[in-house]
Amino acid sequence: MDSLGLTFRCYLVTSFGGDFIEDLMRSIMTRLALPLALLVALAAAPAGAHPHVWIDGRANFVFDPAGRLTALGIHWAFDDLYSVFTVQGLDKNRDGKVDANELAPMVADMLKNLKA
């Protein structure tokens, strides 16, 4: 009978010698050790973390006429909820729009964090 990739054998023995029992136990332990270790490893639960930010990213590779990479452009699009949370309070002139000057300190801080 096969179960979990293990094969079990039935032995009919009229007398139990010490070597037979030792060999049988060694065989059973050898056959069970790896599957049992795998079972324990696979039973580990994944971390219960959840993301606070969802980002869609895109990378643009720029090549010169010789085919050498000259620039790498990265575009990140953050989810709406994080975007609203991040710019909250940055509209200093209260015109309902966050312009480039108002975003500059936040962008500088984010770039500093990326370099760290």
mmCIF file of N, CA and C in Angstrom:
data_model
loop_
_atom_site.group_PDB
_atom_site.id
_atom_site.type_symbol
_atom_site.label_atom_id
_atom_site.label_comp_id
_atom_site.label_asym_id
_atom_site.label_seq_id
_atom_site.Cartn_x
_atom_site.Cartn_y
_atom_site.Cartn_z
ATOM 1 N N MET A 1 0.843 -1.166 0.000
ATOM 2 C CA MET A 1 0.000 0.000 0.000
ATOM 3 C C MET A 1 0.893 1.235 0.000
ATOM 4 N N ASP A 2 0.648 2.165 -0.875
ATOM 5 C CA ASP A 2 1.450 3.381 -0.952
ATOM 6 C C ASP A 2 0.697 4.541 -0.323
ATOM 7 N N SER A 3 1.397 5.310 0.467
ATOM 8 C CA SER A 3 0.818 6.487 1.082
ATOM 9 C C SER A 3 1.936 7.491 1.307
ATOM 10 N N LEU A 4 1.753 8.700 0.828
ATOM 11 C CA LEU A 4 2.768 9.734 0.935
ATOM 12 C C LEU A 4 4.106 9.292 0.363
ATOM 13 N N GLY A 5 4.073 8.454 -0.654
ATOM 14 C CA GLY A 5 5.293 8.005 -1.285
ATOM 15 C C GLY A 5 6.036 6.938 -0.501
ATOM 16 N N LEU A 6 5.435 6.419 0.551
ATOM 17 C CA LEU A 6 6.083 5.386 1.355
ATOM 18 C C LEU A 6 5.517 4.028 0.990
ATOM 19 N N THR A 7 6.357 3.026 0.995
ATOM 20 C CA THR A 7 5.912 1.663 0.740
ATOM 21 C C THR A 7 6.076 0.868 2.023
ATOM 22 N N PHE A 8 5.008 0.242 2.450
ATOM 23 C CA PHE A 8 5.057 -0.580 3.655
ATOM 24 C C PHE A 8 5.040 -2.042 3.243
ATOM 25 N N ARG A 9 5.847 -2.839 3.918
ATOM 26 C CA ARG A 9 5.899 -4.267 3.625
ATOM 27 C C ARG A 9 5.481 -5.034 4.865
ATOM 28 N N CYS A 10 4.838 -6.129 4.635
ATOM 29 C CA CYS A 10 4.425 -6.998 5.727
ATOM 30 C C CYS A 10 5.376 -8.189 5.768
ATOM 31 N N TYR A 11 5.956 -8.450 6.923
ATOM 32 C CA TYR A 11 6.879 -9.572 7.083
ATOM 33 C C TYR A 11 6.208 -10.652 7.927
ATOM 34 N N LEU A 12 6.346 -11.881 7.496
ATOM 35 C CA LEU A 12 5.863 -13.025 8.272
ATOM 36 C C LEU A 12 7.097 -13.696 8.855
ATOM 37 N N VAL A 13 7.194 -13.633 10.169
ATOM 38 C CA VAL A 13 8.384 -14.127 10.841
ATOM 39 C C VAL A 13 7.957 -15.104 11.924
ATOM 40 N N THR A 14 8.656 -16.213 11.978
ATOM 41 C CA THR A 14 8.317 -17.208 12.999
ATOM 42 C C THR A 14 9.085 -16.985 14.283
ATOM 43 N N SER A 15 10.285 -16.425 14.183
ATOM 44 C CA SER A 15 11.035 -16.120 15.401
ATOM 45 C C SER A 15 11.634 -14.728 15.243
ATOM 46 N N PHE A 16 11.678 -13.980 16.316
ATOM 47 C CA PHE A 16 12.164 -12.611 16.266
ATOM 48 C C PHE A 16 13.605 -12.566 16.739
ATOM 49 N N GLY A 17 14.509 -12.447 15.800
ATOM 50 C CA GLY A 17 15.915 -12.298 16.147
ATOM 51 C C GLY A 17 16.232 -10.832 16.352
ATOM 52 N N GLY A 18 17.242 -10.524 17.129
ATOM 53 C CA GLY A 18 17.621 -9.143 17.418
ATOM 54 C C GLY A 18 17.996 -8.363 16.177
ATOM 55 N N ASP A 19 18.746 -8.984 15.269
ATOM 56 C CA ASP A 19 19.167 -8.293 14.053
ATOM 57 C C ASP A 19 17.975 -7.928 13.181
ATOM 58 N N PHE A 20 17.000 -8.805 13.101
ATOM 59 C CA PHE A 20 15.827 -8.542 12.269
ATOM 60 C C PHE A 20 15.076 -7.317 12.782
ATOM 61 N N ILE A 21 14.847 -7.257 14.090
ATOM 62 C CA ILE A 21 14.117 -6.128 14.677
ATOM 63 C C ILE A 21 14.899 -4.835 14.463
ATOM 64 N N GLU A 22 16.207 -4.873 14.689
ATOM 65 C CA GLU A 22 17.024 -3.678 14.485
ATOM 66 C C GLU A 22 16.986 -3.235 13.029
ATOM 67 N N ASP A 23 17.121 -4.171 12.104
ATOM 68 C CA ASP A 23 17.073 -3.841 10.679
ATOM 69 C C ASP A 23 15.713 -3.287 10.286
ATOM 70 N N LEU A 24 14.662 -3.891 10.823
ATOM 71 C CA LEU A 24 13.310 -3.433 10.521
ATOM 72 C C LEU A 24 13.099 -2.013 11.034
ATOM 73 N N MET A 25 13.510 -1.745 12.266
ATOM 74 C CA MET A 25 13.341 -0.411 12.840
ATOM 75 C C MET A 25 14.185 0.619 12.082
ATOM 76 N N ARG A 26 15.405 0.248 11.722
ATOM 77 C CA ARG A 26 16.271 1.148 10.968
ATOM 78 C C ARG A 26 15.645 1.455 9.612
ATOM 79 N N SER A 27 15.094 0.444 8.966
ATOM 80 C CA SER A 27 14.446 0.626 7.671
ATOM 81 C C SER A 27 13.240 1.551 7.793
ATOM 82 N N ILE A 28 12.428 1.324 8.822
ATOM 83 C CA ILE A 28 11.241 2.166 9.025
ATOM 84 C C ILE A 28 11.660 3.604 9.305
ATOM 85 N N MET A 29 12.634 3.797 10.181
ATOM 86 C CA MET A 29 13.072 5.145 10.528
ATOM 87 C C MET A 29 13.685 5.857 9.323
ATOM 88 N N THR A 30 14.463 5.125 8.535
ATOM 89 C CA THR A 30 15.070 5.713 7.344
ATOM 90 C C THR A 30 14.002 6.142 6.351
ATOM 91 N N ARG A 31 13.003 5.319 6.171
ATOM 92 C CA ARG A 31 11.946 5.631 5.205
ATOM 93 C C ARG A 31 11.022 6.738 5.703
ATOM 94 N N LEU A 32 10.913 6.916 6.998
ATOM 95 C CA LEU A 32 10.007 7.921 7.543
ATOM 96 C C LEU A 32 10.680 9.256 7.817
ATOM 97 N N ALA A 33 11.989 9.270 7.980
ATOM 98 C CA ALA A 33 12.676 10.492 8.388
ATOM 99 C C ALA A 33 12.482 11.632 7.391
ATOM 100 N N LEU A 34 12.773 11.409 6.125
ATOM 101 C CA LEU A 34 12.662 12.475 5.130
ATOM 102 C C LEU A 34 11.215 12.924 4.928
ATOM 103 N N PRO A 35 10.262 12.002 4.715
ATOM 104 C CA PRO A 35 8.881 12.463 4.566
ATOM 105 C C PRO A 35 8.364 13.199 5.801
ATOM 106 N N LEU A 36 8.759 12.754 6.982
ATOM 107 C CA LEU A 36 8.322 13.429 8.200
ATOM 108 C C LEU A 36 8.928 14.827 8.285
ATOM 109 N N ALA A 37 10.196 14.954 7.933
ATOM 110 C CA ALA A 37 10.839 16.267 7.929
ATOM 111 C C ALA A 37 10.168 17.194 6.917
ATOM 112 N N LEU A 38 9.840 16.670 5.745
ATOM 113 C CA LEU A 38 9.139 17.477 4.737
ATOM 114 C C LEU A 38 7.760 17.884 5.219
ATOM 115 N N LEU A 39 7.067 16.980 5.869
ATOM 116 C CA LEU A 39 5.734 17.282 6.389
ATOM 117 C C LEU A 39 5.799 18.399 7.420
ATOM 118 N N VAL A 40 6.768 18.346 8.305
ATOM 119 C CA VAL A 40 6.927 19.390 9.314
ATOM 120 C C VAL A 40 7.259 20.724 8.643
ATOM 121 N N ALA A 41 8.141 20.697 7.649
ATOM 122 C CA ALA A 41 8.516 21.929 6.953
ATOM 123 C C ALA A 41 7.338 22.522 6.192
ATOM 124 N N LEU A 42 6.554 21.674 5.554
ATOM 125 C CA LEU A 42 5.417 22.171 4.773
ATOM 126 C C LEU A 42 4.260 22.608 5.650
ATOM 127 N N ALA A 43 4.220 22.143 6.873
ATOM 128 C CA ALA A 43 3.128 22.502 7.768
ATOM 129 C C ALA A 43 3.306 23.896 8.359
ATOM 130 N N ALA A 44 4.476 24.479 8.192
ATOM 131 C CA ALA A 44 4.721 25.816 8.721
ATOM 132 C C ALA A 44 3.781 26.804 8.043
ATOM 133 N N ALA A 45 3.146 27.635 8.825
ATOM 134 C CA ALA A 45 2.177 28.599 8.297
ATOM 135 C C ALA A 45 2.901 29.822 7.742
ATOM 136 N N PRO A 46 2.379 30.415 6.680
ATOM 137 C CA PRO A 46 2.982 31.639 6.160
ATOM 138 C C PRO A 46 2.745 32.797 7.126
ATOM 139 N N ALA A 47 3.569 33.810 7.009
ATOM 140 C CA ALA A 47 3.417 34.988 7.860
ATOM 141 C C ALA A 47 2.073 35.646 7.589
ATOM 142 N N GLY A 48 1.476 36.151 8.615
ATOM 143 C CA GLY A 48 0.166 36.779 8.488
ATOM 144 C C GLY A 48 0.244 38.268 8.207
ATOM 145 N N ALA A 49 1.278 38.705 7.525
ATOM 146 C CA ALA A 49 1.439 40.128 7.234
ATOM 147 C C ALA A 49 0.499 40.553 6.113
ATOM 148 N N HIS A 50 0.217 41.830 6.088
ATOM 149 C CA HIS A 50 -0.599 42.371 5.003
ATOM 150 C C HIS A 50 0.058 43.657 4.519
ATOM 151 N N PRO A 51 -0.053 43.951 3.241
ATOM 152 C CA PRO A 51 0.607 45.149 2.724
ATOM 153 C C PRO A 51 -0.139 46.420 3.122
ATOM 154 N N HIS A 52 0.610 47.480 3.312
ATOM 155 C CA HIS A 52 0.012 48.777 3.599
ATOM 156 C C HIS A 52 -0.042 49.630 2.343
ATOM 157 N N VAL A 53 0.702 49.232 1.328
ATOM 158 C CA VAL A 53 0.767 49.985 0.083
ATOM 159 C C VAL A 53 0.764 48.999 -1.076
ATOM 160 N N TRP A 54 -0.046 49.295 -2.072
ATOM 161 C CA TRP A 54 -0.018 48.507 -3.308
ATOM 162 C C TRP A 54 0.604 49.393 -4.372
ATOM 163 N N ILE A 55 1.589 48.855 -5.078
ATOM 164 C CA ILE A 55 2.324 49.640 -6.068
ATOM 165 C C ILE A 55 2.343 48.889 -7.390
ATOM 166 N N ASP A 56 1.968 49.585 -8.454
ATOM 167 C CA ASP A 56 2.171 49.067 -9.804
ATOM 168 C C ASP A 56 3.446 49.720 -10.313
ATOM 169 N N GLY A 57 4.392 48.906 -10.731
ATOM 170 C CA GLY A 57 5.670 49.451 -11.172
ATOM 171 C C GLY A 57 5.952 49.157 -12.629
ATOM 172 N N ARG A 58 6.722 50.031 -13.227
ATOM 173 C CA ARG A 58 7.128 49.843 -14.616
ATOM 174 C C ARG A 58 8.567 50.350 -14.750
ATOM 175 N N ALA A 59 9.372 49.638 -15.484
ATOM 176 C CA ALA A 59 10.756 50.053 -15.730
ATOM 177 C C ALA A 59 10.944 50.275 -17.224
ATOM 178 N N ASN A 60 11.581 51.378 -17.567
ATOM 179 C CA ASN A 60 11.891 51.695 -18.961
ATOM 180 C C ASN A 60 13.406 51.724 -19.121
ATOM 181 N N PHE A 61 13.917 50.929 -20.035
ATOM 182 C CA PHE A 61 15.347 50.885 -20.309
ATOM 183 C C PHE A 61 15.631 51.754 -21.528
ATOM 184 N N VAL A 62 16.599 52.660 -21.407
ATOM 185 C CA VAL A 62 16.964 53.559 -22.500
ATOM 186 C C VAL A 62 18.358 53.157 -22.987
ATOM 187 N N PHE A 63 18.456 52.917 -24.300
ATOM 188 C CA PHE A 63 19.721 52.482 -24.901
ATOM 189 C C PHE A 63 20.218 53.537 -25.876
ATOM 190 N N ASP A 64 21.545 53.656 -25.995
ATOM 191 C CA ASP A 64 22.117 54.542 -27.002
ATOM 192 C C ASP A 64 22.167 53.800 -28.341
ATOM 193 N N PRO A 65 22.546 54.479 -29.440
ATOM 194 C CA PRO A 65 22.574 53.819 -30.750
ATOM 195 C C PRO A 65 23.477 52.582 -30.804
ATOM 196 N N ALA A 66 24.476 52.502 -29.925
ATOM 197 C CA ALA A 66 25.378 51.343 -29.905
ATOM 198 C C ALA A 66 24.785 50.177 -29.115
ATOM 199 N N GLY A 67 23.614 50.387 -28.545
ATOM 200 C CA GLY A 67 22.963 49.314 -27.801
ATOM 201 C C GLY A 67 23.340 49.243 -26.333
ATOM 202 N N ARG A 68 24.026 50.284 -25.828
ATOM 203 C CA ARG A 68 24.408 50.293 -24.414
ATOM 204 C C ARG A 68 23.309 50.945 -23.585
ATOM 205 N N LEU A 69 23.112 50.421 -22.418
ATOM 206 C CA LEU A 69 22.120 50.975 -21.499
ATOM 207 C C LEU A 69 22.621 52.317 -20.989
ATOM 208 N N THR A 70 21.834 53.373 -21.207
ATOM 209 C CA THR A 70 22.252 54.710 -20.781
ATOM 210 C C THR A 70 21.386 55.261 -19.658
ATOM 211 N N ALA A 71 20.195 54.738 -19.512
ATOM 212 C CA ALA A 71 19.316 55.239 -18.451
ATOM 213 C C ALA A 71 18.285 54.176 -18.097
ATOM 214 N N LEU A 72 17.793 54.305 -16.902
ATOM 215 C CA LEU A 72 16.740 53.421 -16.421
ATOM 216 C C LEU A 72 15.674 54.297 -15.793
ATOM 217 N N GLY A 73 14.482 54.255 -16.353
ATOM 218 C CA GLY A 73 13.372 55.024 -15.807
ATOM 219 C C GLY A 73 12.444 54.116 -15.017
ATOM 220 N N ILE A 74 12.083 54.547 -13.832
ATOM 221 C CA ILE A 74 11.193 53.770 -12.971
ATOM 222 C C ILE A 74 9.915 54.570 -12.752
ATOM 223 N N HIS A 75 8.786 53.933 -12.940
ATOM 224 C CA HIS A 75 7.483 54.564 -12.714
ATOM 225 C C HIS A 75 6.731 53.739 -11.682
ATOM 226 N N TRP A 76 6.337 54.392 -10.601
ATOM 227 C CA TRP A 76 5.542 53.729 -9.570
ATOM 228 C C TRP A 76 4.177 54.395 -9.513
ATOM 229 N N ALA A 77 3.132 53.603 -9.514
ATOM 230 C CA ALA A 77 1.771 54.111 -9.328
ATOM 231 C C ALA A 77 1.235 53.497 -8.037
ATOM 232 N N PHE A 78 1.040 54.346 -7.031
ATOM 233 C CA PHE A 78 0.548 53.888 -5.733
ATOM 234 C C PHE A 78 -0.970 53.775 -5.756
ATOM 235 N N ASP A 79 -1.508 52.945 -4.886
ATOM 236 C CA ASP A 79 -2.961 52.797 -4.822
ATOM 237 C C ASP A 79 -3.591 54.094 -4.315
ATOM 238 N N ASP A 80 -4.881 54.263 -4.599
ATOM 239 C CA ASP A 80 -5.585 55.506 -4.274
ATOM 240 C C ASP A 80 -5.577 55.822 -2.783
ATOM 241 N N LEU A 81 -5.830 54.838 -1.944
ATOM 242 C CA LEU A 81 -5.911 55.080 -0.505
ATOM 243 C C LEU A 81 -4.574 55.574 0.041
ATOM 244 N N TYR A 82 -3.487 54.923 -0.346
ATOM 245 C CA TYR A 82 -2.165 55.359 0.124
ATOM 246 C C TYR A 82 -1.833 56.742 -0.429
ATOM 247 N N SER A 83 -2.194 56.992 -1.683
ATOM 248 C CA SER A 83 -1.906 58.289 -2.289
ATOM 249 C C SER A 83 -2.602 59.414 -1.536
ATOM 250 N N VAL A 84 -3.866 59.222 -1.200
ATOM 251 C CA VAL A 84 -4.613 60.244 -0.454
ATOM 252 C C VAL A 84 -3.993 60.443 0.926
ATOM 253 N N PHE A 85 -3.660 59.349 1.600
ATOM 254 C CA PHE A 85 -3.062 59.423 2.931
ATOM 255 C C PHE A 85 -1.719 60.149 2.889
ATOM 256 N N THR A 86 -0.914 59.875 1.869
ATOM 257 C CA THR A 86 0.432 60.428 1.783
ATOM 258 C C THR A 86 0.425 61.937 1.558
ATOM 259 N N VAL A 87 -0.474 62.433 0.734
ATOM 260 C CA VAL A 87 -0.482 63.868 0.426
ATOM 261 C C VAL A 87 -1.374 64.670 1.374
ATOM 262 N N GLN A 88 -1.970 63.988 2.331
ATOM 263 C CA GLN A 88 -2.843 64.672 3.290
ATOM 264 C C GLN A 88 -2.046 65.753 4.031
ATOM 265 N N GLY A 89 -2.530 66.966 3.996
ATOM 266 C CA GLY A 89 -1.883 68.073 4.684
ATOM 267 C C GLY A 89 -0.788 68.766 3.889
ATOM 268 N N LEU A 90 -0.500 68.318 2.673
ATOM 269 C CA LEU A 90 0.559 68.943 1.880
ATOM 270 C C LEU A 90 0.074 70.135 1.059
ATOM 271 N N ASP A 91 -1.224 70.297 0.915
ATOM 272 C CA ASP A 91 -1.791 71.393 0.115
ATOM 273 C C ASP A 91 -1.729 72.683 0.938
ATOM 274 N N LYS A 92 -0.536 73.297 0.976
ATOM 275 C CA LYS A 92 -0.303 74.464 1.834
ATOM 276 C C LYS A 92 -1.137 75.674 1.423
ATOM 277 N N ASN A 93 -1.354 75.881 0.120
ATOM 278 C CA ASN A 93 -2.123 77.044 -0.324
ATOM 279 C C ASN A 93 -3.623 76.764 -0.383
ATOM 280 N N ARG A 94 -4.018 75.580 -0.026
ATOM 281 C CA ARG A 94 -5.428 75.163 0.068
ATOM 282 C C ARG A 94 -6.224 75.435 -1.212
ATOM 283 N N ASP A 95 -5.588 75.139 -2.346
ATOM 284 C CA ASP A 95 -6.291 75.317 -3.614
ATOM 285 C C ASP A 95 -6.921 74.014 -4.108
ATOM 286 N N GLY A 96 -6.833 72.956 -3.310
ATOM 287 C CA GLY A 96 -7.435 71.679 -3.686
ATOM 288 C C GLY A 96 -6.537 70.806 -4.547
ATOM 289 N N LYS A 97 -5.322 71.291 -4.836
ATOM 290 C CA LYS A 97 -4.358 70.521 -5.628
ATOM 291 C C LYS A 97 -3.008 70.552 -4.923
ATOM 292 N N VAL A 98 -2.318 69.442 -4.997
ATOM 293 C CA VAL A 98 -0.960 69.389 -4.450
ATOM 294 C C VAL A 98 -0.014 69.540 -5.631
ATOM 295 N N ASP A 99 0.680 70.697 -5.692
ATOM 296 C CA ASP A 99 1.563 70.940 -6.836
ATOM 297 C C ASP A 99 2.980 70.442 -6.544
ATOM 298 N N ALA A 100 3.847 70.579 -7.538
ATOM 299 C CA ALA A 100 5.212 70.043 -7.445
ATOM 300 C C ALA A 100 5.988 70.654 -6.283
ATOM 301 N N ASN A 101 5.808 71.966 -6.037
ATOM 302 C CA ASN A 101 6.517 72.611 -4.926
ATOM 303 C C ASN A 101 6.066 72.052 -3.584
ATOM 304 N N GLU A 102 4.798 71.750 -3.468
ATOM 305 C CA GLU A 102 4.275 71.192 -2.214
ATOM 306 C C GLU A 102 4.713 69.734 -2.024
ATOM 307 N N LEU A 103 4.915 69.024 -3.127
ATOM 308 C CA LEU A 103 5.356 67.626 -3.062
ATOM 309 C C LEU A 103 6.859 67.478 -2.842
ATOM 310 N N ALA A 104 7.635 68.520 -3.164
ATOM 311 C CA ALA A 104 9.097 68.414 -3.160
ATOM 312 C C ALA A 104 9.676 67.870 -1.850
ATOM 313 N N PRO A 105 9.270 68.359 -0.669
ATOM 314 C CA PRO A 105 9.853 67.804 0.564
ATOM 315 C C PRO A 105 9.545 66.310 0.748
ATOM 316 N N MET A 106 8.336 65.895 0.406
ATOM 317 C CA MET A 106 7.971 64.485 0.539
ATOM 318 C C MET A 106 8.786 63.626 -0.432
ATOM 319 N N VAL A 107 8.941 64.099 -1.666
ATOM 320 C CA VAL A 107 9.706 63.355 -2.668
ATOM 321 C C VAL A 107 11.162 63.226 -2.224
ATOM 322 N N ALA A 108 11.738 64.311 -1.712
ATOM 323 C CA ALA A 108 13.129 64.268 -1.242
ATOM 324 C C ALA A 108 13.283 63.255 -0.114
ATOM 325 N N ASP A 109 12.319 63.220 0.797
ATOM 326 C CA ASP A 109 12.364 62.265 1.907
ATOM 327 C C ASP A 109 12.255 60.827 1.401
ATOM 328 N N MET A 110 11.360 60.588 0.445
ATOM 329 C CA MET A 110 11.203 59.236 -0.113
ATOM 330 C C MET A 110 12.471 58.785 -0.832
ATOM 331 N N LEU A 111 13.089 59.690 -1.600
ATOM 332 C CA LEU A 111 14.321 59.336 -2.308
ATOM 333 C C LEU A 111 15.456 59.064 -1.326
ATOM 334 N N LYS A 112 15.500 59.825 -0.228
ATOM 335 C CA LYS A 112 16.515 59.578 0.800
ATOM 336 C C LYS A 112 16.324 58.181 1.395
ATOM 337 N N ASN A 113 15.076 57.783 1.626
ATOM 338 C CA ASN A 113 14.796 56.451 2.172
ATOM 339 C C ASN A 113 15.179 55.347 1.192
ATOM 340 N N LEU A 114 15.028 55.593 -0.104
ATOM 341 C CA LEU A 114 15.412 54.594 -1.100
ATOM 342 C C LEU A 114 16.920 54.393 -1.145
ATOM 343 N N LYS A 115 17.675 55.448 -0.867
ATOM 344 C CA LYS A 115 19.133 55.351 -0.894
ATOM 345 C C LYS A 115 19.673 54.624 0.332
ATOM 346 N N ALA A 116 18.922 54.635 1.403
ATOM 347 C CA ALA A 116 19.394 54.028 2.668
ATOM 348 C C ALA A 116 19.470 52.530 2.582
#
